[in-house]
Amino acid sequence: MSKKQLNKIRYLILESCFNTKEGHVGSAFSVLEILYIIFKKFFKKHYFVLSKGHAAIGTYAVMYHFKFLSNKDLKSFCKFNSKLGGHPDSLKLPNLNFSTGSLGHGLPVSSGLAFGLKLKKDMRKIICLIGDQELMEGTTWESLHIISNYNLKNILLIIDRNNSDFRSIKFLALKKRLSVFCDKISEVNGHDIKSLNFSIDKALKNKNKFEIIIAMTIKGKGIKEIENNPAWHHKAPSLEELKKFKKELLSQ
């Protein structure tokens, strides 16, 4: 997957947000490479829970790229009676496994599903993608206790470490804090497809450990004006910005 192809998906995200004046561009851009590798290689074999549901438009764009969604579906984003809301609805998109809106719910559900799969001796794993701000939620830490207490080995937790905590309470020494619950934690460049593929593939093949991948990302990756800019947390581009950003993306 070339940078140009990824940036074409980024433009799809911008275009969708422009058309409906909805969507979280910054969050969708930060997890794009993570979503790309999950849907390319692992989505059909394992369960996937997008806990940071506000990155939904990024998920939809990647699903469209891999033909899990039609062009008609993608263009209906956030329109009346669409399957594609601002947050994913598993009643309309069952293969996303869980509807997410409020943060901090994805890992608890993943833990319960993992326990159920363990009882059934089902060898599939759950890939749970959370944002670093979800570490502010008590349910996330309670879930880590559950995973540890019941020795659940069939979850891969991926944390989108885009440093969105810089305006609130910062998480210092994150890997050290998580090591209380997990001794198999890796930090990877969340925008490097090869590194992500290697780390996720290795973790899913390991049947004996609960693993955490901390994906170091940039919120709004790909557009200089959007990168690490809080104004773009929930903002749609104007027509002028859409044209300008398209030029920037497709020239890289």
Tab-separated table of C-alpha atoms in Angstrom:
chain	number	residue	atom	x	y	z
A	1	MET	CA	0.000	0.000	0.000
A	2	SER	CA	1.592	3.246	-1.140
A	3	LYS	CA	1.289	6.590	0.594
A	4	LYS	CA	-0.651	7.871	-2.425
A	5	GLN	CA	-3.282	5.149	-2.030
A	6	LEU	CA	-3.658	5.858	1.686
A	7	ASN	CA	-4.008	9.559	0.942
A	8	LYS	CA	-6.770	8.789	-1.553
A	9	ILE	CA	-8.654	7.178	1.334
A	10	ARG	CA	-7.924	10.263	3.438
A	11	TYR	CA	-9.475	12.381	0.714
A	12	LEU	CA	-12.573	10.135	0.704
A	13	ILE	CA	-12.896	10.869	4.418
A	14	LEU	CA	-12.611	14.627	3.844
A	15	GLU	CA	-15.102	14.506	0.996
A	16	SER	CA	-17.625	12.550	3.093
A	17	CYS	CA	-17.301	15.016	5.964
A	18	PHE	CA	-17.643	17.955	3.576
A	19	ASN	CA	-20.830	16.523	2.066
A	20	THR	CA	-22.612	16.053	5.392
A	21	LYS	CA	-20.796	18.562	7.620
A	22	GLU	CA	-20.170	15.721	10.092
A	23	GLY	CA	-17.324	13.432	11.138
A	24	HIS	CA	-14.132	13.466	13.182
A	25	VAL	CA	-11.381	14.003	10.631
A	26	GLY	CA	-8.442	14.141	13.063
A	27	SER	CA	-9.282	10.841	14.750
A	28	ALA	CA	-10.068	9.098	11.462
A	29	PHE	CA	-6.714	10.171	10.015
A	30	SER	CA	-4.745	9.016	13.057
A	31	VAL	CA	-6.057	5.424	12.886
A	32	LEU	CA	-6.212	5.048	9.107
A	33	GLU	CA	-3.168	2.784	8.722
A	34	ILE	CA	-4.282	0.677	11.703
A	35	LEU	CA	-7.727	0.211	10.176
A	36	TYR	CA	-6.210	-0.484	6.777
A	37	ILE	CA	-4.133	-3.430	7.969
A	38	ILE	CA	-6.947	-4.816	10.156
A	39	PHE	CA	-9.436	-4.853	7.287
A	40	LYS	CA	-6.917	-6.072	4.745
A	41	LYS	CA	-5.622	-9.078	6.676
A	42	PHE	CA	-7.461	-9.833	9.905
A	43	PHE	CA	-11.063	-8.650	9.734
A	44	LYS	CA	-12.497	-11.855	8.267
A	45	LYS	CA	-10.655	-14.143	10.681
A	46	HIS	CA	-11.238	-12.353	13.985
A	47	TYR	CA	-13.675	-10.054	15.785
A	48	PHE	CA	-13.126	-6.305	15.596
A	49	VAL	CA	-14.441	-3.694	18.035
A	50	LEU	CA	-13.947	-0.009	17.227
A	51	SER	CA	-14.173	1.402	20.722
A	52	LYS	CA	-13.250	4.922	19.599
A	53	GLY	CA	-16.472	5.148	17.632
A	54	HIS	CA	-15.975	8.771	16.607
A	55	ALA	CA	-13.390	7.506	14.090
A	56	ALA	CA	-16.257	5.814	12.250
A	57	ILE	CA	-15.824	7.692	8.966
A	58	GLY	CA	-12.260	6.364	8.770
A	59	THR	CA	-13.608	2.846	9.242
A	60	TYR	CA	-16.272	3.333	6.576
A	61	ALA	CA	-13.747	4.684	4.055
A	62	VAL	CA	-11.464	1.686	4.618
A	63	MET	CA	-14.421	-0.712	4.412
A	64	TYR	CA	-15.382	0.896	1.111
A	65	HIS	CA	-11.794	0.504	-0.143
A	66	PHE	CA	-11.932	-3.238	0.568
A	67	LYS	CA	-15.471	-3.568	-0.838
A	68	PHE	CA	-17.184	-4.236	2.483
A	69	LEU	CA	-19.346	-1.200	1.665
A	70	SER	CA	-20.763	0.123	-1.585
A	71	ASN	CA	-20.153	3.589	-2.968
A	72	LYS	CA	-23.846	4.303	-2.373
A	73	ASP	CA	-23.439	3.418	1.308
A	74	LEU	CA	-20.362	5.605	1.716
A	75	LYS	CA	-22.076	8.580	0.086
A	76	SER	CA	-24.995	8.183	2.497
A	77	PHE	CA	-22.780	8.897	5.540
A	78	CYS	CA	-24.794	10.644	8.256
A	79	LYS	CA	-27.828	11.123	6.013
A	80	PHE	CA	-31.380	10.181	6.932
A	81	ASN	CA	-31.904	6.394	7.093
A	82	SER	CA	-28.234	5.712	6.332
A	83	LYS	CA	-26.472	2.643	7.715
A	84	LEU	CA	-23.490	4.875	8.408
A	85	GLY	CA	-23.889	7.155	11.395
A	86	GLY	CA	-21.353	9.376	13.103
A	87	HIS	CA	-20.678	6.370	15.344
A	88	PRO	CA	-20.958	2.745	14.188
A	89	ASP	CA	-24.269	0.919	14.669
A	90	SER	CA	-23.843	-2.870	14.726
A	91	LEU	CA	-27.558	-3.359	14.066
A	92	LYS	CA	-26.943	-1.807	10.642
A	93	LEU	CA	-23.370	-3.068	10.222
A	94	PRO	CA	-23.282	-6.401	12.109
A	95	ASN	CA	-19.684	-7.182	11.148
A	96	LEU	CA	-18.511	-4.319	13.387
A	97	ASN	CA	-19.751	-6.449	16.317
A	98	PHE	CA	-20.599	-3.618	18.711
A	99	SER	CA	-22.227	-0.180	18.550
A	100	THR	CA	-19.962	2.446	20.052
A	101	GLY	CA	-20.662	6.031	21.004
A	102	SER	CA	-19.667	6.830	24.573
A	103	LEU	CA	-15.995	6.126	25.142
A	104	GLY	CA	-14.778	3.371	27.427
A	105	HIS	CA	-17.273	0.670	26.394
A	106	GLY	CA	-15.287	-1.243	23.786
A	107	LEU	CA	-12.839	-3.025	26.078
A	108	PRO	CA	-15.532	-4.150	28.581
A	109	VAL	CA	-17.557	-5.690	25.733
A	110	SER	CA	-14.413	-7.222	24.251
A	111	SER	CA	-13.600	-8.770	27.627
A	112	GLY	CA	-17.051	-10.338	27.907
A	113	LEU	CA	-16.883	-11.632	24.343
A	114	ALA	CA	-13.397	-13.023	24.982
A	115	PHE	CA	-14.638	-14.869	28.080
A	116	GLY	CA	-17.524	-16.337	26.071
A	117	LEU	CA	-15.202	-17.472	23.279
A	118	LYS	CA	-12.905	-19.041	25.858
A	119	LEU	CA	-15.803	-21.059	27.322
A	120	LYS	CA	-16.751	-22.233	23.830
A	121	LYS	CA	-13.133	-23.031	22.973
A	122	ASP	CA	-13.463	-20.740	19.956
A	123	MET	CA	-9.929	-19.877	18.821
A	124	ARG	CA	-10.759	-16.503	17.259
A	125	LYS	CA	-9.458	-13.355	18.904
A	126	ILE	CA	-10.932	-9.913	19.494
A	127	ILE	CA	-9.077	-6.882	18.155
A	128	CYS	CA	-10.154	-3.894	20.232
A	129	LEU	CA	-9.059	-0.434	19.072
A	130	ILE	CA	-9.319	2.299	21.693
A	131	GLY	CA	-8.204	5.920	21.833
A	132	ASP	CA	-5.717	7.094	24.435
A	133	GLN	CA	-8.388	9.306	26.051
A	134	GLU	CA	-10.330	6.139	26.861
A	135	LEU	CA	-7.645	5.509	29.444
A	136	MET	CA	-9.456	8.211	31.416
A	137	GLU	CA	-12.447	5.862	31.723
A	138	GLY	CA	-12.657	3.625	34.786
A	139	THR	CA	-14.292	0.903	32.692
A	140	THR	CA	-11.060	0.517	30.717
A	141	TRP	CA	-9.032	-0.247	33.851
A	142	GLU	CA	-11.785	-2.468	35.270
A	143	SER	CA	-11.642	-4.442	32.036
A	144	LEU	CA	-7.888	-4.853	32.372
A	145	HIS	CA	-8.532	-6.312	35.821
A	146	ILE	CA	-11.070	-8.731	34.318
A	147	ILE	CA	-8.654	-9.781	31.568
A	148	SER	CA	-5.967	-10.407	34.180
A	149	ASN	CA	-8.283	-12.131	36.686
A	150	TYR	CA	-9.764	-14.559	34.154
A	151	ASN	CA	-6.464	-14.997	32.309
A	152	LEU	CA	-8.011	-14.014	28.978
A	153	LYS	CA	-5.474	-14.486	26.201
A	154	ASN	CA	-7.746	-13.945	23.227
A	155	ILE	CA	-7.795	-10.133	23.139
A	156	LEU	CA	-5.449	-7.835	21.279
A	157	LEU	CA	-5.771	-4.296	22.607
A	158	ILE	CA	-4.539	-1.569	20.256
A	159	ILE	CA	-4.236	1.927	21.709
A	160	ASP	CA	-4.279	4.863	19.306
A	161	ARG	CA	-1.652	6.967	21.066
A	162	ASN	CA	-2.241	10.246	19.239
A	163	ASN	CA	-1.563	12.281	22.403
A	164	SER	CA	-5.048	13.736	22.500
A	165	ASP	CA	-4.520	14.048	26.242
A	166	PHE	CA	-2.214	17.052	25.796
A	167	ARG	CA	-5.061	19.422	26.727
A	168	SER	CA	-6.150	17.469	29.807
A	169	ILE	CA	-4.529	15.001	32.202
A	170	LYS	CA	-1.471	13.555	30.478
A	171	PHE	CA	-0.631	9.870	30.638
A	172	LEU	CA	3.022	9.635	31.526
A	173	ALA	CA	4.942	6.344	31.376
A	174	LEU	CA	1.948	4.640	29.762
A	175	LYS	CA	3.769	1.391	28.990
A	176	LYS	CA	4.930	1.122	32.606
A	177	ARG	CA	1.404	1.659	33.964
A	178	LEU	CA	-0.071	-0.953	31.643
A	179	SER	CA	2.662	-3.464	32.509
A	180	VAL	CA	0.787	-4.230	35.758
A	181	PHE	CA	-1.800	-6.030	33.601
A	182	CYS	CA	0.254	-7.126	30.615
A	183	ASP	CA	3.864	-8.192	30.131
A	184	LYS	CA	3.653	-8.232	26.341
A	185	ILE	CA	3.415	-4.584	25.286
A	186	SER	CA	4.895	-3.208	22.090
A	187	GLU	CA	5.171	0.367	20.861
A	188	VAL	CA	5.018	0.837	17.102
A	189	ASN	CA	4.783	3.640	14.582
A	190	GLY	CA	1.037	3.707	13.939
A	191	HIS	CA	1.540	5.094	10.443
A	192	ASP	CA	4.006	2.420	9.308
A	193	ILE	CA	2.076	-0.324	7.517
A	194	LYS	CA	4.921	-2.871	7.691
A	195	SER	CA	5.478	-2.389	11.423
A	196	LEU	CA	1.751	-2.584	12.129
A	197	ASN	CA	1.333	-5.702	10.027
A	198	PHE	CA	4.247	-7.441	11.759
A	199	SER	CA	3.111	-6.511	15.278
A	200	ILE	CA	-0.586	-7.342	14.797
A	201	ASP	CA	0.120	-10.594	12.960
A	202	LYS	CA	2.573	-11.729	15.639
A	203	ALA	CA	0.180	-10.840	18.468
A	204	LEU	CA	-2.773	-12.668	16.904
A	205	LYS	CA	-0.680	-15.791	16.348
A	206	ASN	CA	0.370	-15.844	20.003
A	207	LYS	CA	-2.216	-18.044	21.754
A	208	ASN	CA	-0.577	-17.798	25.165
A	209	LYS	CA	-0.608	-14.075	25.933
A	210	PHE	CA	-2.863	-11.061	26.207
A	211	GLU	CA	-1.043	-8.398	24.234
A	212	ILE	CA	-1.198	-4.622	23.952
A	213	ILE	CA	0.065	-2.582	21.019
A	214	ILE	CA	0.596	1.122	21.633
A	215	ALA	CA	0.397	2.707	18.187
A	216	MET	CA	2.186	6.037	18.191
A	217	THR	CA	0.185	8.253	15.831
A	218	ILE	CA	-0.417	11.863	14.857
A	219	LYS	CA	-3.949	13.185	15.125
A	220	GLY	CA	-4.912	14.486	11.701
A	221	LYS	CA	-1.937	12.767	10.016
A	222	GLY	CA	-1.494	13.756	6.380
A	223	ILE	CA	-2.620	17.402	6.354
A	224	LYS	CA	-0.251	19.871	8.012
A	225	GLU	CA	-3.042	22.274	8.932
A	226	ILE	CA	-5.005	19.500	10.635
A	227	GLU	CA	-2.173	17.651	12.390
A	228	ASN	CA	-2.387	18.055	16.180
A	229	ASN	CA	-4.893	20.880	15.726
A	230	PRO	CA	-7.734	20.665	18.313
A	231	ALA	CA	-9.995	22.723	16.038
A	232	TRP	CA	-10.227	19.710	13.738
A	233	HIS	CA	-11.469	17.248	16.340
A	234	HIS	CA	-15.035	17.576	15.004
A	235	LYS	CA	-15.023	19.855	11.991
A	236	ALA	CA	-15.871	19.527	8.305
A	237	PRO	CA	-13.791	21.230	5.610
A	238	SER	CA	-15.150	24.118	3.559
A	239	LEU	CA	-15.137	23.800	-0.240
A	240	GLU	CA	-11.983	25.914	-0.401
A	241	GLU	CA	-10.275	23.743	2.232
A	242	LEU	CA	-11.396	20.552	0.477
A	243	LYS	CA	-9.725	21.666	-2.762
A	244	LYS	CA	-6.587	22.808	-0.950
A	245	PHE	CA	-6.297	19.592	1.090
A	246	LYS	CA	-6.894	17.413	-1.974
A	247	LYS	CA	-3.961	19.093	-3.674
A	248	GLU	CA	-1.762	18.554	-0.619
A	249	LEU	CA	-2.737	14.889	-0.188
A	250	LEU	CA	-2.440	13.839	-3.812
A	251	SER	CA	0.903	15.594	-4.310
A	252	GLN	CA	2.623	13.591	-1.553
